[in-house]
PDB file of C-alpha atoms in Angstrom:
ATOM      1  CA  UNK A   1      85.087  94.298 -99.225  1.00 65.00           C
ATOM      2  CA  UNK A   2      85.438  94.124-103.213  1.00 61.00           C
ATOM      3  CA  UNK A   3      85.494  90.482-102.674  1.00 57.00           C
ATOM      4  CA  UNK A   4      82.433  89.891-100.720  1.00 60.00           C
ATOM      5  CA  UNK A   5      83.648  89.899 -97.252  1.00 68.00           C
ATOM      6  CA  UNK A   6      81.045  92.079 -95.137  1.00 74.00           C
ATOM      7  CA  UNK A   7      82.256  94.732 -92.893  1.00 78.00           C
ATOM      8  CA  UNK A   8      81.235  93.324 -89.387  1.00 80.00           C
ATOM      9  CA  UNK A   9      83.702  90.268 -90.663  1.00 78.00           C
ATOM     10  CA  UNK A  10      86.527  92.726 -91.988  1.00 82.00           C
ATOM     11  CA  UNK A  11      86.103  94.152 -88.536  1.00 83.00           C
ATOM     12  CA  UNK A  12      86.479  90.501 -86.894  1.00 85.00           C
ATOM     13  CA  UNK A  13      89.804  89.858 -89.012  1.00 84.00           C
ATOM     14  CA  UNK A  14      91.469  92.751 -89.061  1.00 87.00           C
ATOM     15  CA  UNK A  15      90.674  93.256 -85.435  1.00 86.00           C
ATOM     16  CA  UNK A  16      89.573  96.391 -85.320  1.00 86.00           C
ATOM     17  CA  UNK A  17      86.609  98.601 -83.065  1.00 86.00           C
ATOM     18  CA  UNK A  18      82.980  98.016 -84.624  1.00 87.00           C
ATOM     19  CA  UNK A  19      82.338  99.959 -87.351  1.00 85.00           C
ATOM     20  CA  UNK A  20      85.596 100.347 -88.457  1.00 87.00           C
ATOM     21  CA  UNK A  21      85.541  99.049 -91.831  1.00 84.00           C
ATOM     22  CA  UNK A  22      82.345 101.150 -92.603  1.00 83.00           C
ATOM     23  CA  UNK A  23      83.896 104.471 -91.641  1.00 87.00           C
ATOM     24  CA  UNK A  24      86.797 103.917 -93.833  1.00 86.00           C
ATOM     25  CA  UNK A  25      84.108 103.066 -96.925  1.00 81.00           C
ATOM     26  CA  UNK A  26      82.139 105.839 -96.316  1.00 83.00           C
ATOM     27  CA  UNK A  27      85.473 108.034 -95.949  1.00 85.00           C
ATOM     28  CA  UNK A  28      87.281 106.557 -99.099  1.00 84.00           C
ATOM     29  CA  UNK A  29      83.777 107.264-101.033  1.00 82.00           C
ATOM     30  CA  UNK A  30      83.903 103.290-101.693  1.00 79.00           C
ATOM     31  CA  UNK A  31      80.761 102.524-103.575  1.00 73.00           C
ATOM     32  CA  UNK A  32      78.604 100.267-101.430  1.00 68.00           C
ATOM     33  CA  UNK A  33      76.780  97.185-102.202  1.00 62.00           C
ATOM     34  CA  UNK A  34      73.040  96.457-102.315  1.00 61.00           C
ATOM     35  CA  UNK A  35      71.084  95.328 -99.269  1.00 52.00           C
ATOM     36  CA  UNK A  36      70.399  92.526-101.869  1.00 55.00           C
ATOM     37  CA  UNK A  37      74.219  91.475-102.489  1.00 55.00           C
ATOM     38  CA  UNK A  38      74.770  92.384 -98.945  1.00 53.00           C
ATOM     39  CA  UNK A  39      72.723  89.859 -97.716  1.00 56.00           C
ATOM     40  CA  UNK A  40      73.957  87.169-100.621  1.00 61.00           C
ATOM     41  CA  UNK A  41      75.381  84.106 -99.334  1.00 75.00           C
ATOM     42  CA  UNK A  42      76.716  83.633-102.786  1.00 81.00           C
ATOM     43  CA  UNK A  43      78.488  86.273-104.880  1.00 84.00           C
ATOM     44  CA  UNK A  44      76.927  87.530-108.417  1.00 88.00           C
ATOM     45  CA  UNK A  45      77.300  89.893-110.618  1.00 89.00           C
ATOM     46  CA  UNK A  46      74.071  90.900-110.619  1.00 89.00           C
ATOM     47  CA  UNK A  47      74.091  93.605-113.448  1.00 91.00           C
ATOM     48  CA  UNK A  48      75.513  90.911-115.903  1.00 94.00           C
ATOM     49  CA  UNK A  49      71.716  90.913-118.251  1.00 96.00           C
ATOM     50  CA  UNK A  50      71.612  94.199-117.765  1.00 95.00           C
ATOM     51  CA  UNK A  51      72.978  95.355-121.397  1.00 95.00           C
ATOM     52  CA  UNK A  52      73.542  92.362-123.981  1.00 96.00           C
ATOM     53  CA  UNK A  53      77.072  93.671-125.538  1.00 95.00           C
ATOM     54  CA  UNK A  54      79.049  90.707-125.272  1.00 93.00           C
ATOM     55  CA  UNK A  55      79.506  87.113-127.564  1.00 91.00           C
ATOM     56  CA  UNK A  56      79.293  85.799-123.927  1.00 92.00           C
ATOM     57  CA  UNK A  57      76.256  87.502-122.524  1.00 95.00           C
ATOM     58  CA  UNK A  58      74.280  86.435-126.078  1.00 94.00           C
ATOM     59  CA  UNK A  59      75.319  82.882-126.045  1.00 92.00           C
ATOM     60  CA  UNK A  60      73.981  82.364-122.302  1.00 94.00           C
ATOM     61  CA  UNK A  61      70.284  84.569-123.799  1.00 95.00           C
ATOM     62  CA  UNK A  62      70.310  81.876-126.228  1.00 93.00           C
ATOM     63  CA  UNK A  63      70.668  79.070-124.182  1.00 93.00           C
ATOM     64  CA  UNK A  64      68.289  80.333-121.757  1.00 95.00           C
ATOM     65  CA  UNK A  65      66.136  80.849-124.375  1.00 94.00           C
ATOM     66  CA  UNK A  66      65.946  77.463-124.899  1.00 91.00           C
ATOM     67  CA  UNK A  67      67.060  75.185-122.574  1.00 89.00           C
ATOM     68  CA  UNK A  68      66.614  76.979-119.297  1.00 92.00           C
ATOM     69  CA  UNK A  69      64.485  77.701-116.451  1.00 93.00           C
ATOM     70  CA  UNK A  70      63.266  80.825-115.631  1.00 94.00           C
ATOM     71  CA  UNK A  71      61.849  82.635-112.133  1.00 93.00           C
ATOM     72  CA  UNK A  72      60.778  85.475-111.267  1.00 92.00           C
ATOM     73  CA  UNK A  73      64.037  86.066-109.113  1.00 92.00           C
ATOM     74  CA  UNK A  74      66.907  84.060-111.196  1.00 93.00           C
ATOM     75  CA  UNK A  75      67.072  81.542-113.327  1.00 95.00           C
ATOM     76  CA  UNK A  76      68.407  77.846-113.306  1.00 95.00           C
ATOM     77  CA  UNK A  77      70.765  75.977-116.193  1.00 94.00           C
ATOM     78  CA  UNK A  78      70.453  72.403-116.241  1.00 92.00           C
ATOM     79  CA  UNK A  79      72.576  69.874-118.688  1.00 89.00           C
ATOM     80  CA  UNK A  80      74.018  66.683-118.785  1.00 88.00           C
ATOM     81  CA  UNK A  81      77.126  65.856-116.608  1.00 90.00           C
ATOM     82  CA  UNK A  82      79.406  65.587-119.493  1.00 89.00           C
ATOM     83  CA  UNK A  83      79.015  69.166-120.362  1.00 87.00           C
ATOM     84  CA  UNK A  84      79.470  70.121-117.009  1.00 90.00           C
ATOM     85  CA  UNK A  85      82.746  72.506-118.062  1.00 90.00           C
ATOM     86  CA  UNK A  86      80.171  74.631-119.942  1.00 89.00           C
ATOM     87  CA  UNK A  87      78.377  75.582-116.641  1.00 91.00           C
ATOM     88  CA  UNK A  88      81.981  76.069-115.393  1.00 93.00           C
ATOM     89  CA  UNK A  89      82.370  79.001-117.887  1.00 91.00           C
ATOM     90  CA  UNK A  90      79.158  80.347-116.972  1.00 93.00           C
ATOM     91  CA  UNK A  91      80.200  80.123-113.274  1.00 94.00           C
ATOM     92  CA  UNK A  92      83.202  82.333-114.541  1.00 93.00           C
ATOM     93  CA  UNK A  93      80.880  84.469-116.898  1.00 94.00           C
ATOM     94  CA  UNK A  94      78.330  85.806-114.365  1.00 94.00           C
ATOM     95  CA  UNK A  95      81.056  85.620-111.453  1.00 92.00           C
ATOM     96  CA  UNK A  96      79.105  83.725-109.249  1.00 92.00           C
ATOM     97  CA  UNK A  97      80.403  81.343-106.180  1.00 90.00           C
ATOM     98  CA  UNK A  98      77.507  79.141-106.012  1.00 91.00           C
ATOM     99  CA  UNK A  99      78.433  75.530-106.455  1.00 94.00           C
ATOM    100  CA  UNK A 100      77.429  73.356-109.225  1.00 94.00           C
ATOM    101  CA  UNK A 101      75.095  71.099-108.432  1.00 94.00           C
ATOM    102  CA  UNK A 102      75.161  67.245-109.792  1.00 93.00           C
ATOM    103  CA  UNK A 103      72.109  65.103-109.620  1.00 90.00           C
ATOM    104  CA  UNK A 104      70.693  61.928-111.310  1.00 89.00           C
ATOM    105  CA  UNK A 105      67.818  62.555-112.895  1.00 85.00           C
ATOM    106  CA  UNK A 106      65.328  59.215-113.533  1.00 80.00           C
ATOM    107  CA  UNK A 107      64.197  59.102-117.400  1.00 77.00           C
ATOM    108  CA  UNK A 108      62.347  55.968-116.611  1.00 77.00           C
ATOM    109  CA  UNK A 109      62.128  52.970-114.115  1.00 75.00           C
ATOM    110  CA  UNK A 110      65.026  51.545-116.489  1.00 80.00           C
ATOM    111  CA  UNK A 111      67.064  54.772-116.757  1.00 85.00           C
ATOM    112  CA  UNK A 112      68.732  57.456-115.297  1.00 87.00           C
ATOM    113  CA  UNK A 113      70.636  60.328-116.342  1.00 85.00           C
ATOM    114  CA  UNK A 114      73.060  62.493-115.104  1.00 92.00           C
ATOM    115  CA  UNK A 115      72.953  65.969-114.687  1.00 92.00           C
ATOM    116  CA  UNK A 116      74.156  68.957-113.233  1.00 94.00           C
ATOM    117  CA  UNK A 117      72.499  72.297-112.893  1.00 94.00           C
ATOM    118  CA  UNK A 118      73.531  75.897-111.716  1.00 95.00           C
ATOM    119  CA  UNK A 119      70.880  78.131-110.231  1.00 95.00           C
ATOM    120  CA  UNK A 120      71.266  81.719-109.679  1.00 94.00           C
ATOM    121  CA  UNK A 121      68.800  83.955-107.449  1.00 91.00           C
ATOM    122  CA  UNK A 122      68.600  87.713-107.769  1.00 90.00           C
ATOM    123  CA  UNK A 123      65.462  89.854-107.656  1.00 89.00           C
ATOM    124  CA  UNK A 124      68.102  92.183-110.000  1.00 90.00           C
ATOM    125  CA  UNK A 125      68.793  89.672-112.465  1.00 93.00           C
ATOM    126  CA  UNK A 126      65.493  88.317-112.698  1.00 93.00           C
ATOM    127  CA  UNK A 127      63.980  91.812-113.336  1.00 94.00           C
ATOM    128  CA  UNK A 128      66.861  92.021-116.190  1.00 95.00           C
ATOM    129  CA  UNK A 129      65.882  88.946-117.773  1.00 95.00           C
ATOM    130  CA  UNK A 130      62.068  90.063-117.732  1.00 94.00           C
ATOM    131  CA  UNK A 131      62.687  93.058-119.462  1.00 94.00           C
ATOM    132  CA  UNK A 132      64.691  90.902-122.386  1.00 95.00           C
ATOM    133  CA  UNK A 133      61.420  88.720-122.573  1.00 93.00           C
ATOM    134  CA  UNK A 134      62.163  85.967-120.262  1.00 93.00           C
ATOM    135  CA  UNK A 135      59.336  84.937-118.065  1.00 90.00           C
ATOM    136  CA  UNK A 136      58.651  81.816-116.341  1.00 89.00           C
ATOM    137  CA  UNK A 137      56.860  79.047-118.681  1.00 86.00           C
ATOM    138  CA  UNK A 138      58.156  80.551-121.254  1.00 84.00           C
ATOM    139  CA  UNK A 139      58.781  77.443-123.697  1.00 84.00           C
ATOM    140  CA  UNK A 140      56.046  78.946-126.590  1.00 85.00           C
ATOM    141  CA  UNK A 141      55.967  82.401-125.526  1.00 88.00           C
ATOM    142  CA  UNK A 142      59.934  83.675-125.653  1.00 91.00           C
ATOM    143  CA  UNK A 143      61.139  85.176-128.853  1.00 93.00           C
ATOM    144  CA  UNK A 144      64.749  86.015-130.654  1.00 93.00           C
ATOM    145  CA  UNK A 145      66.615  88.905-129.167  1.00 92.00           C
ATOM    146  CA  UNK A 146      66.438  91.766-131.679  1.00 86.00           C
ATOM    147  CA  UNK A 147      68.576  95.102-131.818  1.00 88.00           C
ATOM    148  CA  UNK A 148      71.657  92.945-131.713  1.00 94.00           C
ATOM    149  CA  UNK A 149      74.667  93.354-134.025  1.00 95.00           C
ATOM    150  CA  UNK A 150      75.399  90.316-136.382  1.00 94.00           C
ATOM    151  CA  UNK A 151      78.236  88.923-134.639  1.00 92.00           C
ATOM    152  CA  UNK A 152      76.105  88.691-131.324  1.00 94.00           C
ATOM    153  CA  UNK A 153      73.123  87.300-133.180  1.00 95.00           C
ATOM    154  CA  UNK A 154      75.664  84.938-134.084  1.00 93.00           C
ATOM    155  CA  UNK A 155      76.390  84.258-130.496  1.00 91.00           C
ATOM    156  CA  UNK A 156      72.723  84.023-129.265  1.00 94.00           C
ATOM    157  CA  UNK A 157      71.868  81.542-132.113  1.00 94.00           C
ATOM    158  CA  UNK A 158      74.842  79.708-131.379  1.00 91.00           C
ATOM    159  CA  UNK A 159      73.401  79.466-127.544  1.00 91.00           C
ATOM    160  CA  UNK A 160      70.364  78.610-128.823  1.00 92.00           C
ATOM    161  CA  UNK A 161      71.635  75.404-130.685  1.00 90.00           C
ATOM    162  CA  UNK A 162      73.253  74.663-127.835  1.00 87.00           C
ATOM    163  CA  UNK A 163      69.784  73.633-125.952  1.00 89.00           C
ATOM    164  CA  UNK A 164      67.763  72.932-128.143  1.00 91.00           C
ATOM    165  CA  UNK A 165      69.468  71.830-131.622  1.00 90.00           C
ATOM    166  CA  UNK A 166      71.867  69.057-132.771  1.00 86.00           C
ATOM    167  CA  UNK A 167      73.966  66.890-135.699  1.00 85.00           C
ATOM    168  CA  UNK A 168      71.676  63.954-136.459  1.00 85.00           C
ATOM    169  CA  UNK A 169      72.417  60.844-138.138  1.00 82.00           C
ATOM    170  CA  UNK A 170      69.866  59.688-140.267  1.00 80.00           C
ATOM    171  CA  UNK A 171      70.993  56.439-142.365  1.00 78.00           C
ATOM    172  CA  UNK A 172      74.700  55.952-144.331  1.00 79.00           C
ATOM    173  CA  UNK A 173      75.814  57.410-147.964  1.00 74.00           C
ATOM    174  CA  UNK A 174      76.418  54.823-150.672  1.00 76.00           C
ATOM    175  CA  UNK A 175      80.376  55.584-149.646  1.00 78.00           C
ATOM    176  CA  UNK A 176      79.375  54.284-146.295  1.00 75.00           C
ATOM    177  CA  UNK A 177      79.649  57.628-144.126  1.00 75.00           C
ATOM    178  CA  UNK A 178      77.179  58.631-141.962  1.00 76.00           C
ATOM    179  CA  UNK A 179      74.238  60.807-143.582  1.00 83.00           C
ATOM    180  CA  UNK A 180      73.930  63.832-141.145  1.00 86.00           C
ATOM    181  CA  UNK A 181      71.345  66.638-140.817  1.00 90.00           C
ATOM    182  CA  UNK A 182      71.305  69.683-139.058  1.00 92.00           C
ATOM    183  CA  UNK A 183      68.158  70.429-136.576  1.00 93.00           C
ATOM    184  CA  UNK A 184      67.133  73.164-134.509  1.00 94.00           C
ATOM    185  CA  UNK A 185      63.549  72.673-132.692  1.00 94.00           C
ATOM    186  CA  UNK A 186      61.698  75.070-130.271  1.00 93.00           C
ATOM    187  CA  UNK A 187      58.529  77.175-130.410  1.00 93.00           C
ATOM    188  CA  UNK A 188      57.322  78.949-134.070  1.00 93.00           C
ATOM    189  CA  UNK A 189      59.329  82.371-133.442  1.00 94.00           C
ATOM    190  CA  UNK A 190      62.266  81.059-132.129  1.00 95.00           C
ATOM    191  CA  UNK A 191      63.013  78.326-135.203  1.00 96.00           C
ATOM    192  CA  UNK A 192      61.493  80.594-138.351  1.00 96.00           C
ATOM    193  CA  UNK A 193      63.978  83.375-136.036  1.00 96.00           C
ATOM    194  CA  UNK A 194      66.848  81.339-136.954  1.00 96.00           C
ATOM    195  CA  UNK A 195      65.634  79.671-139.966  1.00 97.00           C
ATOM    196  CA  UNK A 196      65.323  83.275-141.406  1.00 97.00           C
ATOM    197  CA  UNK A 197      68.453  84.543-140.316  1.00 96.00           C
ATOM    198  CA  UNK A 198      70.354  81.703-141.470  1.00 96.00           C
ATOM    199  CA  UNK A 199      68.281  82.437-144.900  1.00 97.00           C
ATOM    200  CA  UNK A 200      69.237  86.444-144.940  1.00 96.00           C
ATOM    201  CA  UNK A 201      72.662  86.105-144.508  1.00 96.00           C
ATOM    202  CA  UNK A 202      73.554  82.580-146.230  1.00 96.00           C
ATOM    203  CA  UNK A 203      70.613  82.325-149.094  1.00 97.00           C
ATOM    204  CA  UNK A 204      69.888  78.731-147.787  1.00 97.00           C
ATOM    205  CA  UNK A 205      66.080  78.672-147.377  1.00 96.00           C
ATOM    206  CA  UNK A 206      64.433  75.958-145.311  1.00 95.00           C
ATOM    207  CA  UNK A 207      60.892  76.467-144.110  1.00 94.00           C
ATOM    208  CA  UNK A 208      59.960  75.452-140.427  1.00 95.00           C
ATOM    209  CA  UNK A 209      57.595  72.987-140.174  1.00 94.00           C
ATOM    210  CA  UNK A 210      56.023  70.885-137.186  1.00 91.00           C
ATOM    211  CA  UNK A 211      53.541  67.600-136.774  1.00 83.00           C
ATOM    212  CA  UNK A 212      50.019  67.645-136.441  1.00 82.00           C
ATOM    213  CA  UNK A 213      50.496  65.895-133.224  1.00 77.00           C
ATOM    214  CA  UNK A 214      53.409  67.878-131.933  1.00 82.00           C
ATOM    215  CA  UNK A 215      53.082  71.494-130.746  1.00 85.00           C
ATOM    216  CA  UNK A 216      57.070  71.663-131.497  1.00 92.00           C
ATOM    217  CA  UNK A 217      58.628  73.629-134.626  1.00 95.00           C
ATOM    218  CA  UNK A 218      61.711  72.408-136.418  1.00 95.00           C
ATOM    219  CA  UNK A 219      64.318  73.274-139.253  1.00 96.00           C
ATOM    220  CA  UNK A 220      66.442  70.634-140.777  1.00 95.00           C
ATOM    221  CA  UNK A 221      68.980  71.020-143.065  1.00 95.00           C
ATOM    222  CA  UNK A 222      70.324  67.653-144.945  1.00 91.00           C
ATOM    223  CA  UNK A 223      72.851  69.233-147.533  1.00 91.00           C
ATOM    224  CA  UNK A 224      76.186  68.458-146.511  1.00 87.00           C
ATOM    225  CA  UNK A 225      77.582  71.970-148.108  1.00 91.00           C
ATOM    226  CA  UNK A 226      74.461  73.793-146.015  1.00 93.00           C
ATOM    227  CA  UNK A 227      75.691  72.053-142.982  1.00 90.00           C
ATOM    228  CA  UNK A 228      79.398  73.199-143.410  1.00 88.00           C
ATOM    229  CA  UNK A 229      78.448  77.241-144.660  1.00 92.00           C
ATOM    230  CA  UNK A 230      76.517  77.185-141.469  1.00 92.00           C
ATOM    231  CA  UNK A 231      78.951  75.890-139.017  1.00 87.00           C
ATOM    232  CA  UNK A 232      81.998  78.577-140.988  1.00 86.00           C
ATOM    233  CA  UNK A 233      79.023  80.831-140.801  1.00 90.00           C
ATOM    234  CA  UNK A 234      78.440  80.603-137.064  1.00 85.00           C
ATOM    235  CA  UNK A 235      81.678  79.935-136.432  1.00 73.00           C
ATOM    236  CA  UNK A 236      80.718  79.243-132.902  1.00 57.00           C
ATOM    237  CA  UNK A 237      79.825  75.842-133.543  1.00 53.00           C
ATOM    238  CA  UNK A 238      83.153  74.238-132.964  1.00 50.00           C
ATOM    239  CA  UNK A 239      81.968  70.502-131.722  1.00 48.00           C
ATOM    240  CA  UNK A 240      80.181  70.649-135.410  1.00 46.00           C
ATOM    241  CA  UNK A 241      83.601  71.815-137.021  1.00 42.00           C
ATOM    242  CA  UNK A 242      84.979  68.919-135.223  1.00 46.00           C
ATOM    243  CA  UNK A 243      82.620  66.270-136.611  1.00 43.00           C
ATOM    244  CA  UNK A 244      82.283  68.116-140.375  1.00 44.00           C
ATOM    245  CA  UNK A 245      86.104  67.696-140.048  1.00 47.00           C
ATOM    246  CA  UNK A 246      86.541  71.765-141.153  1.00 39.00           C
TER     247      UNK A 246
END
């Protein structure tokens, strides 16, 4: 029952007279499902938003924050195919069964891309992520999670990056190595949110700033030894560590 079987079906396998497997719940004081993971054709924790108290839990607010979509009753995660073992842990994370799902995705009449998404539906879990701010079309209206502890804030940001920042190249150094600069994009409160908190806790002060023609915010930072305090900062960022060589 734990494991999702129902208890008509424990009935069926076990062989025993309808209503079996209830009785013994009831009797045992076994806590019971909802009628909403009762009727679930895929299991969920659906408590997981519920309270943010884990690195795990923050990282997937961040990314969600930024790079996913949101409904009234779930949420979906898409990202390319070749980061398709991060929706894996996420699978693992919120303890669903649902399948992955990989698509291609048609940039232009020239280009594809592949993809692969993981949706999750739960009246429970979409109420959870409401009351932490998430709401559909929520590009410019979602904001940094406050009231978290540092190394969780960490985690979030970290999530964060994850959709919506990146290590660019911009150009070579006179030794011939690439010239790199860190950028995190997104709407005004969440990039001055983790301009500023990269500011309080690592002095480094870079002001957000976006184009007349672009409703987008963004935060660079082009110092090499910025880059590297704020990937040992973070210390989340490990595909950064492995291109900063740190």
């Amino acid at each position: 029952y734990t494991s999702g079987l129902s208890t008509p079906k424990i009935d069926e396998l076990l062989e025993l007279k309808k209503g079996s497997a209830l009785a013994i719940l009831i009797s045992s004081n076994t806590k019971r499902r909802s009628m909403s993971a009762s009727h679930r054709k895929y299991l969920l924790d659906e408590t997981y938003f519920d309270v943010i108290d884990t690195r795990e839990k923050a990282c997937l607010c961040g990314w969600l924050a930024t790079d996913g979509t949101i409904y009234t009753d779930g949420f979906k995660l898409s990202i390319h195919s070749n980061d398709i073992k991060q929706l894996e842990k996420i699978q693992g994370w919120i303890k669903t069964t649902r399948p992955i799902k990989s698509y291609e995705s048609v940039v232009d009449k020239y280009q594809t891309r592949h993809m692969s998404e993981l949706l999750c539906t739960s009246k429970h879990v979409g109420e959870a992520l409401r009351n932490l701010g998430f709401t559909p079309n929520k590009s410019f209206t979602v904001k940094p999670q406050e009231n978290l502890s540092l190394d969780l804030m960490k985690a979030y940001y970290n999530g964060a990056w994850n959709g919506d920042g990146g290590l660019c190249k911009s150009g070579k150094n006179q030794d011939g190595s690439s010239r790199m600069y860190l950028l995190f994009v997104g709407n005004e409160c969440m990039v001055t949110g983790f301009s500023d908190f990269i500011k309080s806790h690592l002095g480094i002060d870079r002001a957000p700033f976006k184009y007349s023609y672009d409703p987008v915010y963004r935060v660079t930072y082009h110092r090499i030894q910025d880059i590297k305090a704020i990937s040992n900062f973070m210390d989340y960022f490990q595909s950064l560590k492995k291109v900063l060589d740190i």
